[in-house]
Each structure stands twice: as structure tokens, then as C-alpha cells.
Amino acid sequence: MNTLRFITAGNVDDGKSTLIGRLLYDSDSIHTDQLGVLKKQTKQEGVEIDLSLITDGLRAEREQGITIDVAYKYFSTKKRKFIIADAPGHEQYTRNMITGASNSDLIIILVDARKGITEQTKRHASIGSLMGIKKAIIAINKIDLLNYSEATFNQIKADFEAIKSELQFNEISYIPVSALVGDNIVTKSENTNWYNGKALLETLEAIELETTEDLAPRFQVQWVIRPKDEANHDYRGYAGLVLSGSYKVGDEVIILPANILTKIIKIENNLESIKVAKAGDNIVLHFESNIDISRGDTVVLSDKLPTESSQINSWISWLDNTPLQVGKTYLLQHRFKNVRVKIQEVNQKWNINDWEFTNEKEIKLNDIAQISLRTNQPLFYDAFDKNPKSGNAILIDETSNNTVGALMFL
């Protein structure tokens, strides 16, 4: 049973938390004791359970009536497991959305049927696309407030279709829903008999995941294992996660940056020898040669080499209250490899609201731009759109130790 990770996004008060609550409630994914607590916390007159409370877990958030962080929820059906990231709707919390989107397979964008496509809809769609998400569901919510209007549904669908060429989604579903009432959330609603598609949950269960097993094999050493006891004196293993692709015993590989050619003679997983390791497996590799390998070194197939460069162009999403400083040295963390990097130039800034690039050079909190940077030693990576698992990194301020930027290499 595979796991689908998805994020919900939309304008403030579009009903994201209520939609997730309805999804969990109607799919019987809430424990009985939790239901009792929710009933006691519900203050709305005539409402048995305020479904938004299921995801709005912090009291401060509920008192303010907003969700200010990314809330994660887990549930499963007979067909699939799910991890949900509920992103905040306010523009100033765009960085929180980026956190949730970076690990998501799909994005659900809520659109208030009364308001249609808004600037924030475009912003969330753009960020989801930029973060490499290829599948989207446009949930046209509160359709019940417009008497389940087919014309409204078709107009919003047409409006989004008109802008989808600016995005990188390869699969988009449109679903008319009412999170409050439950129309088309878990089961098809008779109130929208003109709608021929599936309910939201059925759509989520049927989505085919894009596998990273077909991408170029990428493995970065996390730990070098050298036991000190005499019984295992000759043991030398290199532990880490298979980021993408697969490795098998007998593969000819190159260790970077030393550029040493060797072969895999053994692969371990959970203390057992295996013949093949696939994307997502935590493994220990053993090589035929006695090589000096360190944390952060990369293991690739000899015929599937990554890009090697000290001069890098990248998207950056700025996450810090202090603006980006051109010419300043930061720490770039690429998985387990750390290098110092200097921001050389802001090439162009992306105005998400107008969907256009500008020549503005100041990059502040939540801004997105294309930049040029130079590392103090060569970095081995892939373009983000070719392999997002090895095409991303974070930028750290060495003085404050804050994570200040999310990078997506071009």
C-alpha cells in the first residue's frame, strides 16, 4: 500500500481546515475519544462538531481564527495511506506553504465558488508548480451556497484552464465540493448530478504516483560505518538513503568528488543482504576497493553522471526576515554536503501576482527569484525539474544559523 502526500492551499476562509476535517470525519479516520473532545470544543450553535478544529490544533490559532503553521494529518483507507499538509492561506506565510509543498505529490487548491480564481489562487498554484508538484486538484468549494450551479463550476474551470499553460502540472482534476455539508468529499453527491467525475477521496485513491525509481540513481553518504571491535575490524560500510533510481550488486559506480571508479560488492538493508536497492531505501553500501569516502560524498553510476559546477543558477524562495545580501557568503546544505557559497547576482525577481519577471534586486521574506551563486568547491547536482531529489538545497546564514532560503537548481 503506497502513501500519497498532498498539500491543501487556498485563500483565508476558503475552507481548507474544514475540508480536511470532513475528509477525515466522513472516512471514519477520527478516533472516538478525539470526537468527544471535538464536540466539547465546538462553540457554534446548532453544529455538533466544528470540523476545522481537527487541523487547527493550536489554541492560539483557533482564538485568532487563523492557521499560521503547516498542520500534518495522517489517515488511510483500504486502498492507500495519506499524509496531509494543511498550508496557511495568508500571503505572509508563503514560506510555510513551501515547507509543505516540498515533500508533496499533489496539491489541492481550494477555490471559493463565490469568488472564483483570485491572486492568491495563482500564487498557490505557482508555488506548488515551482516546487515540482505535477498533479493538482481544483476543489471548487462552497458550491452549495450557489445552489450547486453548474455554470459557476464550468466558469471557474475555464478560468483556471486559461492559466494552466504557465504552470507545470501534467494532471488537473476539477471537483465541485461543499466541505461544510460534505458534497463530493467522500461520496458523490446527488446535488451535483451534472458532475461526471469522482468524489475527492476516490480521486485521491486513484491518483498514480510518479516514481523516483526511473530517475538517475543518486546516493549520498550519510554515515561511514567502521566498527572498533576486533570481530568486525574489516567491516567498512557507507550508509544513506537512495534518493532516486536503483542500485544493484555488481554496479560500476563513481565516488564523487574523488572521481574514483569501483564496484558495489554488497548492499545491506536492516542488517540483511539484498541484491537491489530502490529509491526510498535506507541502505549500507560496500565497495570492492578500499576508498577514503566521507560524509556527503556522492555515489553514482558511471554512465549516469550529475552536473558538476561551482557556478550555479537557481530559483530561490527567501525564508528570512532579513533580506538577501548580494556578495555575502552563506552556507549551502545539499543533503549531507555543506559548501560555502557567495550570492553573485539577482538575475530576476518573480512577481507572482502579475506572473511576470522584474529587474528588482531586493529579495525579502517570501520573495521568489532567480539568482547566480558560486560555491567554494564543485557541487554535484541535477536540475530540479530533472531530479528534484538531488536538485534542491537550503541556504543557511552562518551568523544566525537560520535557514534563510530554499534553492531549486536550474
GROMACS .gro file of C-alpha atoms in nm:
model
  410
    1MET     CA    1   0.000   0.000   0.000
    2ASN     CA    2   0.173   0.322  -0.115
    3THR     CA    3   0.147   0.664   0.050
    4LEU     CA    4   0.017   0.980  -0.116
    5ARG     CA    5   0.147   1.304   0.028
    6PHE     CA    6  -0.064   1.605  -0.057
    7ILE     CA    7  -0.096   1.966   0.048
    8THR     CA    8  -0.405   2.183   0.067
    9ALA     CA    9  -0.387   2.552  -0.016
   10GLY     CA   10  -0.622   2.839  -0.081
   11ASN     CA   11  -0.735   3.180   0.037
   12VAL     CA   12  -0.807   3.250   0.400
   13ASP     CA   13  -1.158   3.126   0.490
   14ASP     CA   14  -1.187   2.916   0.173
   15GLY     CA   15  -1.242   2.615   0.398
   16LYS     CA   16  -0.915   2.419   0.390
   17SER     CA   17  -0.930   2.304   0.750
   18THR     CA   18  -1.299   2.219   0.720
   19LEU     CA   19  -1.233   2.019   0.402
   20ILE     CA   20  -0.962   1.812   0.571
   21GLY     CA   21  -1.181   1.767   0.876
   22ARG     CA   22  -1.469   1.649   0.657
   23LEU     CA   23  -1.239   1.413   0.469
   24LEU     CA   24  -1.119   1.256   0.795
   25TYR     CA   25  -1.463   1.255   0.959
   26ASP     CA   26  -1.655   1.103   0.669
   27SER     CA   27  -1.387   0.840   0.608
   28ASP     CA   28  -1.408   0.730   0.975
   29SER     CA   29  -1.047   0.831   1.035
   30ILE     CA   30  -1.102   1.006   1.371
   31HIS     CA   31  -1.077   0.815   1.698
   32THR     CA   32  -1.384   0.803   1.919
   33ASP     CA   33  -1.211   0.976   2.210
   34GLN     CA   34  -1.097   1.257   1.981
   35LEU     CA   35  -1.453   1.304   1.858
   36GLY     CA   36  -1.565   1.354   2.219
   37VAL     CA   37  -1.306   1.626   2.270
   38LEU     CA   38  -1.403   1.798   1.945
   39LYS     CA   39  -1.770   1.801   2.044
   40LYS     CA   40  -1.681   1.975   2.372
   41GLN     CA   41  -1.461   2.230   2.193
   42THR     CA   42  -1.726   2.318   1.932
   43LYS     CA   43  -1.885   2.652   2.017
   44GLN     CA   44  -2.104   2.705   1.709
   45GLU     CA   45  -2.474   2.696   1.785
   46GLY     CA   46  -2.652   2.411   1.607
   47VAL     CA   47  -2.323   2.248   1.500
   48GLU     CA   48  -2.232   1.914   1.657
   49ILE     CA   49  -1.865   1.918   1.553
   50ASP     CA   50  -1.658   2.205   1.416
   51LEU     CA   51  -1.455   2.008   1.163
   52SER     CA   52  -1.192   2.279   1.126
   53LEU     CA   53  -1.075   2.203   1.481
   54ILE     CA   54  -0.931   1.874   1.359
   55THR     CA   55  -0.643   2.051   1.189
   56ASP     CA   56  -0.634   2.379   1.381
   57GLY     CA   57  -0.453   2.214   1.668
   58LEU     CA   58  -0.305   2.518   1.840
   59ARG     CA   59  -0.527   2.712   2.079
   60ALA     CA   60  -0.368   3.044   1.980
   61GLU     CA   61  -0.454   2.976   1.617
   62ARG     CA   62  -0.814   2.896   1.698
   63GLU     CA   63  -0.854   3.205   1.915
   64GLN     CA   64  -0.728   3.424   1.630
   65GLY     CA   65  -0.936   3.236   1.376
   66ILE     CA   66  -0.636   3.164   1.153
   67THR     CA   67  -0.399   2.878   1.079
   68ILE     CA   68  -0.040   3.005   1.098
   69ASP     CA   69   0.163   2.690   1.051
   70VAL     CA   70   0.160   2.373   0.845
   71ALA     CA   71  -0.054   2.108   1.016
   72TYR     CA   72   0.011   1.745   0.922
   73LYS     CA   73  -0.251   1.472   0.945
   74TYR     CA   74  -0.228   1.102   0.867
   75PHE     CA   75  -0.503   0.863   0.765
   76SER     CA   76  -0.557   0.559   0.548
   77THR     CA   77  -0.823   0.373   0.355
   78LYS     CA   78  -0.823   0.017   0.225
   79LYS     CA   79  -0.656   0.143  -0.094
   80ARG     CA   80  -0.392   0.392   0.022
   81LYS     CA   81  -0.220   0.576   0.307
   82PHE     CA   82  -0.223   0.956   0.313
   83ILE     CA   83  -0.020   1.237   0.465
   84ILE     CA   84  -0.190   1.577   0.451
   85ALA     CA   85  -0.018   1.914   0.487
   86ASP     CA   86  -0.260   2.198   0.557
   87ALA     CA   87  -0.083   2.519   0.449
   88PRO     CA   88  -0.173   2.866   0.581
   89GLY     CA   89  -0.369   3.090   0.350
   90HIS     CA   90  -0.217   3.427   0.437
   91GLU     CA   91   0.034   3.568   0.189
   92GLN     CA   92   0.288   3.641   0.464
   93TYR     CA   93   0.307   3.269   0.541
   94THR     CA   94   0.411   3.165   0.192
   95ARG     CA   95   0.730   3.013   0.336
   96ASN     CA   96   0.517   2.773   0.542
   97MET     CA   97   0.346   2.656   0.225
   98ILE     CA   98   0.682   2.593   0.062
   99THR     CA   99   0.773   2.368   0.355
  100GLY     CA  100   0.463   2.154   0.299
  101ALA     CA  101   0.482   2.157  -0.080
  102SER     CA  102   0.844   2.045  -0.096
  103ASN     CA  103   0.751   1.688   0.002
  104SER     CA  104   0.408   1.664  -0.162
  105ASP     CA  105   0.299   1.453  -0.460
  106LEU     CA  106  -0.020   1.652  -0.520
  107ILE     CA  107  -0.176   1.985  -0.434
  108ILE     CA  108  -0.543   2.052  -0.360
  109ILE     CA  109  -0.620   2.416  -0.433
  110LEU     CA  110  -0.945   2.535  -0.281
  111VAL     CA  111  -1.142   2.798  -0.469
  112ASP     CA  112  -1.442   2.971  -0.313
  113ALA     CA  113  -1.720   2.927  -0.570
  114ARG     CA  114  -1.843   3.278  -0.490
  115LYS     CA  115  -1.503   3.443  -0.554
  116GLY     CA  116  -1.355   3.236  -0.835
  117ILE     CA  117  -0.985   3.242  -0.927
  118THR     CA  118  -0.801   3.503  -0.718
  119GLU     CA  119  -0.443   3.631  -0.700
  120GLN     CA  120  -0.381   3.402  -0.404
  121THR     CA  121  -0.510   3.108  -0.609
  122LYS     CA  122  -0.249   3.190  -0.872
  123ARG     CA  123   0.018   3.232  -0.603
  124HIS     CA  124  -0.050   2.891  -0.450
  125ALA     CA  125  -0.072   2.721  -0.790
  126SER     CA  126   0.258   2.883  -0.893
  127ILE     CA  127   0.440   2.779  -0.576
  128GLY     CA  128   0.309   2.424  -0.600
  129SER     CA  129   0.427   2.403  -0.960
  130LEU     CA  130   0.764   2.562  -0.877
  131MET     CA  131   0.820   2.305  -0.600
  132GLY     CA  132   0.788   2.026  -0.854
  133ILE     CA  133   0.432   1.908  -0.786
  134LYS     CA  134   0.290   1.764  -1.108
  135LYS     CA  135  -0.067   1.679  -1.004
  136ALA     CA  136  -0.338   1.919  -0.888
  137ILE     CA  137  -0.699   1.906  -0.777
  138ILE     CA  138  -0.901   2.226  -0.802
  139ALA     CA  139  -1.169   2.186  -0.534
  140ILE     CA  140  -1.441   2.441  -0.604
  141ASN     CA  141  -1.576   2.478  -0.252
  142LYS     CA  142  -1.898   2.621  -0.109
  143ILE     CA  143  -2.084   2.525  -0.424
  144ASP     CA  144  -2.390   2.471  -0.203
  145LEU     CA  145  -2.407   2.847  -0.140
  146LEU     CA  146  -2.467   2.899  -0.513
  147ASN     CA  147  -2.738   2.634  -0.534
  148TYR     CA  148  -2.490   2.385  -0.687
  149SER     CA  149  -2.452   2.595  -1.000
  150GLU     CA  150  -2.305   2.402  -1.293
  151ALA     CA  151  -2.244   2.729  -1.478
  152THR     CA  152  -2.028   2.861  -1.191
  153PHE     CA  153  -1.828   2.537  -1.184
  154ASN     CA  154  -1.769   2.550  -1.559
  155GLN     CA  155  -1.664   2.917  -1.548
  156ILE     CA  156  -1.407   2.861  -1.271
  157LYS     CA  157  -1.276   2.556  -1.454
  158ALA     CA  158  -1.239   2.759  -1.774
  159ASP     CA  159  -1.063   3.040  -1.585
  160PHE     CA  160  -0.805   2.800  -1.441
  161GLU     CA  161  -0.760   2.624  -1.775
  162ALA     CA  162  -0.671   2.964  -1.921
  163ILE     CA  163  -0.371   2.999  -1.687
  164LYS     CA  164  -0.253   2.638  -1.666
  165SER     CA  165  -0.007   2.686  -1.954
  166GLU     CA  166   0.200   2.898  -1.713
  167LEU     CA  167   0.225   2.601  -1.476
  168GLN     CA  168   0.397   2.263  -1.489
  169PHE     CA  169   0.107   2.042  -1.380
  170ASN     CA  170   0.056   1.737  -1.601
  171GLU     CA  171  -0.272   1.626  -1.443
  172ILE     CA  172  -0.553   1.852  -1.314
  173SER     CA  173  -0.890   1.742  -1.175
  174TYR     CA  174  -1.181   1.977  -1.105
  175ILE     CA  175  -1.431   1.881  -0.833
  176PRO     CA  176  -1.734   2.078  -0.704
  177VAL     CA  177  -1.748   2.033  -0.328
  178SER     CA  178  -1.902   2.158  -0.007
  179ALA     CA  179  -1.665   2.087   0.279
  180LEU     CA  180  -1.922   2.202   0.534
  181VAL     CA  181  -2.206   1.985   0.405
  182GLY     CA  182  -1.993   1.701   0.265
  183ASP     CA  183  -2.087   1.711  -0.103
  184ASN     CA  184  -1.840   1.513  -0.320
  185ILE     CA  185  -1.586   1.474  -0.040
  186VAL     CA  186  -1.603   1.100   0.032
  187THR     CA  187  -1.903   1.003  -0.182
  188LYS     CA  188  -2.065   1.150  -0.493
  189SER     CA  189  -2.341   1.398  -0.419
  190GLU     CA  190  -2.688   1.386  -0.572
  191ASN     CA  191  -2.690   1.766  -0.556
  192THR     CA  192  -2.439   1.779  -0.843
  193ASN     CA  193  -2.589   1.521  -1.078
  194TRP     CA  194  -2.438   1.720  -1.368
  195TYR     CA  195  -2.086   1.638  -1.244
  196ASN     CA  196  -1.946   1.323  -1.408
  197GLY     CA  197  -1.620   1.293  -1.218
  198LYS     CA  198  -1.524   1.119  -0.894
  199ALA     CA  199  -1.557   1.235  -0.534
  200LEU     CA  200  -1.245   1.383  -0.374
  201LEU     CA  201  -1.142   1.075  -0.175
  202GLU     CA  202  -1.193   0.843  -0.472
  203THR     CA  203  -0.981   1.079  -0.683
  204LEU     CA  204  -0.704   1.075  -0.423
  205GLU     CA  205  -0.713   0.696  -0.407
  206ALA     CA  206  -0.686   0.667  -0.786
  207ILE     CA  207  -0.400   0.915  -0.843
  208GLU     CA  208  -0.098   0.736  -0.989
  209LEU     CA  209   0.223   0.839  -0.819
  210GLU     CA  210   0.528   0.933  -1.022
  211THR     CA  211   0.811   0.712  -0.908
  212THR     CA  212   1.166   0.827  -0.848
  213GLU     CA  213   1.290   0.478  -0.936
  214ASP     CA  214   1.303   0.578  -1.304
  215LEU     CA  215   1.533   0.874  -1.236
  216ALA     CA  216   1.912   0.864  -1.245
  217PRO     CA  217   2.045   0.678  -0.940
  218ARG     CA  218   2.157   0.914  -0.664
  219PHE     CA  219   2.302   0.817  -0.325
  220GLN     CA  220   2.482   1.044  -0.081
  221VAL     CA  221   2.679   0.904   0.211
  222GLN     CA  222   2.527   0.994   0.546
  223TRP     CA  223   2.740   0.779   0.776
  224VAL     CA  224   3.069   0.594   0.740
  225ILE     CA  225   3.044   0.274   0.945
  226ARG     CA  226   3.374   0.147   1.086
  227PRO     CA  227   3.319  -0.072   1.396
  228LYS     CA  228   3.601  -0.057   1.650
  229ASP     CA  229   3.557  -0.409   1.790
  230GLU     CA  230   3.800  -0.676   1.677
  231ALA     CA  231   3.528  -0.909   1.546
  232ASN     CA  232   3.428  -0.655   1.279
  233HIS     CA  233   3.767  -0.497   1.223
  234ASP     CA  234   3.746  -0.532   0.843
  235TYR     CA  235   3.389  -0.401   0.816
  236ARG     CA  236   3.359  -0.080   0.615
  237GLY     CA  237   3.012   0.032   0.506
  238TYR     CA  238   2.856   0.354   0.382
  239ALA     CA  239   2.504   0.426   0.499
  240GLY     CA  240   2.246   0.655   0.346
  241LEU     CA  241   1.917   0.691   0.161
  242VAL     CA  242   1.867   0.602  -0.204
  243LEU     CA  243   1.734   0.937  -0.326
  244SER     CA  244   1.633   0.816  -0.672
  245GLY     CA  245   1.685   0.532  -0.917
  246SER     CA  246   1.818   0.196  -0.801
  247TYR     CA  247   2.148   0.025  -0.725
  248LYS     CA  248   2.234  -0.343  -0.751
  249VAL     CA  249   2.526  -0.563  -0.653
  250GLY     CA  250   2.784  -0.555  -0.933
  251ASP     CA  251   2.705  -0.199  -1.046
  252GLU     CA  252   3.005   0.002  -1.160
  253VAL     CA  253   2.994   0.331  -0.973
  254ILE     CA  254   3.192   0.651  -0.936
  255ILE     CA  255   3.257   0.810  -0.598
  256LEU     CA  256   3.240   1.189  -0.615
  257PRO     CA  257   3.421   1.424  -0.567
  258ALA     CA  258   3.727   1.191  -0.567
  259ASN     CA  259   3.612   1.058  -0.908
  260ILE     CA  260   3.715   0.703  -0.816
  261LEU     CA  261   3.572   0.411  -1.014
  262THR     CA  262   3.471   0.099  -0.818
  263LYS     CA  263   3.201  -0.170  -0.791
  264ILE     CA  264   2.929  -0.243  -0.540
  265ILE     CA  265   3.002  -0.584  -0.386
  266LYS     CA  266   2.734  -0.586  -0.116
  267ILE     CA  267   2.415  -0.400  -0.020
  268GLU     CA  268   2.262  -0.423   0.328
  269ASN     CA  269   1.913  -0.327   0.439
  270ASN     CA  270   1.806  -0.383   0.800
  271LEU     CA  271   2.117  -0.594   0.861
  272GLU     CA  272   2.028  -0.827   0.573
  273SER     CA  273   2.200  -0.857   0.235
  274ILE     CA  274   1.989  -0.760  -0.066
  275LYS     CA  275   2.061  -0.765  -0.439
  276VAL     CA  276   1.881  -0.443  -0.540
  277ALA     CA  277   1.811  -0.117  -0.352
  278LYS     CA  278   1.546   0.123  -0.479
  279ALA     CA  279   1.454   0.486  -0.420
  280GLY     CA  280   1.345   0.539  -0.062
  281ASP     CA  281   1.551   0.251   0.080
  282ASN     CA  282   1.791   0.317   0.368
  283ILE     CA  283   2.093   0.102   0.291
  284VAL     CA  284   2.459   0.034   0.357
  285LEU     CA  285   2.685   0.003   0.052
  286HIS     CA  286   3.012  -0.191   0.035
  287PHE     CA  287   3.270  -0.145  -0.242
  288GLU     CA  288   3.543  -0.370  -0.380
  289SER     CA  289   3.810  -0.103  -0.334
  290ASN     CA  290   3.939   0.038  -0.007
  291ILE     CA  291   3.850   0.402  -0.070
  292ASP     CA  292   3.867   0.710   0.150
  293ILE     CA  293   3.499   0.811   0.149
  294SER     CA  294   3.346   1.084   0.369
  295ARG     CA  295   3.004   1.203   0.474
  296GLY     CA  296   2.844   1.395   0.187
  297ASP     CA  297   3.026   1.207  -0.090
  298THR     CA  298   2.802   1.102  -0.380
  299VAL     CA  299   2.776   0.756  -0.534
  300VAL     CA  300   2.652   0.748  -0.896
  301LEU     CA  301   2.653   0.501  -1.183
  302SER     CA  302   2.944   0.555  -1.417
  303ASP     CA  303   2.708   0.625  -1.710
  304LYS     CA  304   2.462   0.848  -1.515
  305LEU     CA  305   2.673   1.141  -1.401
  306PRO     CA  306   2.526   1.455  -1.241
  307THR     CA  307   2.621   1.813  -1.319
  308GLU     CA  308   2.949   1.927  -1.165
  309SER     CA  309   2.990   2.301  -1.120
  310SER     CA  310   3.094   2.579  -0.885
  311GLN     CA  311   2.885   2.831  -1.078
  312ILE     CA  312   2.516   2.764  -1.021
  313ASN     CA  313   2.194   2.929  -1.133
  314SER     CA  314   1.897   2.862  -0.911
  315TRP     CA  315   1.548   2.956  -0.807
  316ILE     CA  316   1.542   3.079  -0.451
  317SER     CA  317   1.249   3.125  -0.216
  318TRP     CA  318   1.360   3.363   0.058
  319LEU     CA  319   1.253   3.249   0.405
  320ASP     CA  320   1.413   3.502   0.639
  321ASN     CA  321   1.305   3.839   0.777
  322THR     CA  322   1.647   3.983   0.687
  323PRO     CA  323   1.671   4.044   0.310
  324LEU     CA  324   1.913   3.852   0.089
  325GLN     CA  325   2.253   4.020   0.065
  326VAL     CA  326   2.434   4.000  -0.267
  327GLY     CA  327   2.805   3.939  -0.212
  328LYS     CA  328   2.752   3.779   0.128
  329THR     CA  329   2.879   3.426   0.199
  330TYR     CA  330   2.621   3.172   0.312
  331LEU     CA  331   2.634   2.801   0.386
  332LEU     CA  332   2.469   2.581   0.122
  333GLN     CA  333   2.348   2.245   0.253
  334HIS     CA  334   2.288   1.987  -0.020
  335ARG     CA  335   2.162   1.688   0.175
  336PHE     CA  336   2.472   1.589   0.374
  337LYS     CA  337   2.718   1.801   0.178
  338ASN     CA  338   2.793   2.152   0.305
  339VAL     CA  339   2.977   2.414   0.099
  340ARG     CA  340   3.022   2.786   0.137
  341VAL     CA  341   2.857   2.994  -0.131
  342LYS     CA  342   2.852   3.358  -0.232
  343ILE     CA  343   2.545   3.518  -0.388
  344GLN     CA  344   2.678   3.686  -0.700
  345GLU     CA  345   2.369   3.838  -0.857
  346VAL     CA  346   1.990   3.853  -0.850
  347ASN     CA  347   1.908   3.781  -1.214
  348GLN     CA  348   1.536   3.847  -1.197
  349LYS     CA  349   1.259   3.858  -0.940
  350TRP     CA  350   0.929   3.683  -0.994
  351ASN     CA  351   0.618   3.889  -0.935
  352ILE     CA  352   0.377   3.605  -0.860
  353ASN     CA  353   0.069   3.825  -0.850
  354ASP     CA  354   0.126   3.954  -1.205
  355TRP     CA  355   0.306   3.639  -1.328
  356GLU     CA  356   0.595   3.833  -1.470
  357PHE     CA  357   0.967   3.884  -1.404
  358THR     CA  358   1.105   4.218  -1.289
  359ASN     CA  359   1.456   4.361  -1.258
  360GLU     CA  360   1.407   4.441  -0.890
  361LYS     CA  361   1.714   4.331  -0.691
  362GLU     CA  362   1.586   4.341  -0.332
  363ILE     CA  363   1.475   3.996  -0.214
  364LYS     CA  364   1.273   3.993   0.108
  365LEU     CA  365   1.071   3.741   0.308
  366ASN     CA  366   0.851   3.521   0.082
  367ASP     CA  367   1.002   3.662  -0.240
  368ILE     CA  368   1.098   3.423  -0.520
  369ALA     CA  369   1.381   3.499  -0.761
  370GLN     CA  370   1.641   3.352  -0.993
  371ILE     CA  371   1.996   3.403  -0.869
  372SER     CA  372   2.354   3.322  -0.959
  373LEU     CA  373   2.584   3.185  -0.691
  374ARG     CA  374   2.935   3.049  -0.665
  375THR     CA  375   3.049   2.771  -0.433
  376ASN     CA  376   3.397   2.739  -0.281
  377GLN     CA  377   3.421   2.385  -0.420
  378PRO     CA  378   3.240   2.200  -0.700
  379LEU     CA  379   2.890   2.074  -0.625
  380PHE     CA  380   2.737   1.761  -0.781
  381TYR     CA  381   2.368   1.803  -0.851
  382ASP     CA  382   2.085   1.771  -1.103
  383ALA     CA  383   1.849   2.035  -1.234
  384PHE     CA  384   1.542   2.040  -1.011
  385ASP     CA  385   1.300   1.972  -1.296
  386LYS     CA  386   1.505   1.665  -1.396
  387ASN     CA  387   1.553   1.519  -1.049
  388PRO     CA  388   1.404   1.713  -0.758
  389LYS     CA  389   1.563   1.475  -0.505
  390SER     CA  390   1.914   1.595  -0.591
  391GLY     CA  391   1.818   1.932  -0.739
  392ASN     CA  392   1.731   2.113  -0.418
  393ALA     CA  393   1.922   2.259  -0.124
  394ILE     CA  394   1.886   2.506   0.159
  395LEU     CA  395   2.078   2.823   0.234
  396ILE     CA  396   2.191   2.891   0.592
  397ASP     CA  397   2.311   3.215   0.747
  398GLU     CA  398   2.636   3.124   0.922
  399THR     CA  399   2.596   3.401   1.180
  400SER     CA  400   2.240   3.332   1.295
  401ASN     CA  401   2.231   2.967   1.184
  402ASN     CA  402   1.885   3.038   1.039
  403THR     CA  403   1.766   2.862   0.727
  404VAL     CA  404   1.716   3.163   0.503
  405GLY     CA  405   1.646   3.021   0.156
  406ALA     CA  406   1.514   2.721  -0.032
  407LEU     CA  407   1.706   2.652  -0.356
  408MET     CA  408   1.589   2.474  -0.670
  409PHE     CA  409   1.876   2.438  -0.916
  410LEU     CA  410   1.830   2.529  -1.282
   0.00000   0.00000   0.00000
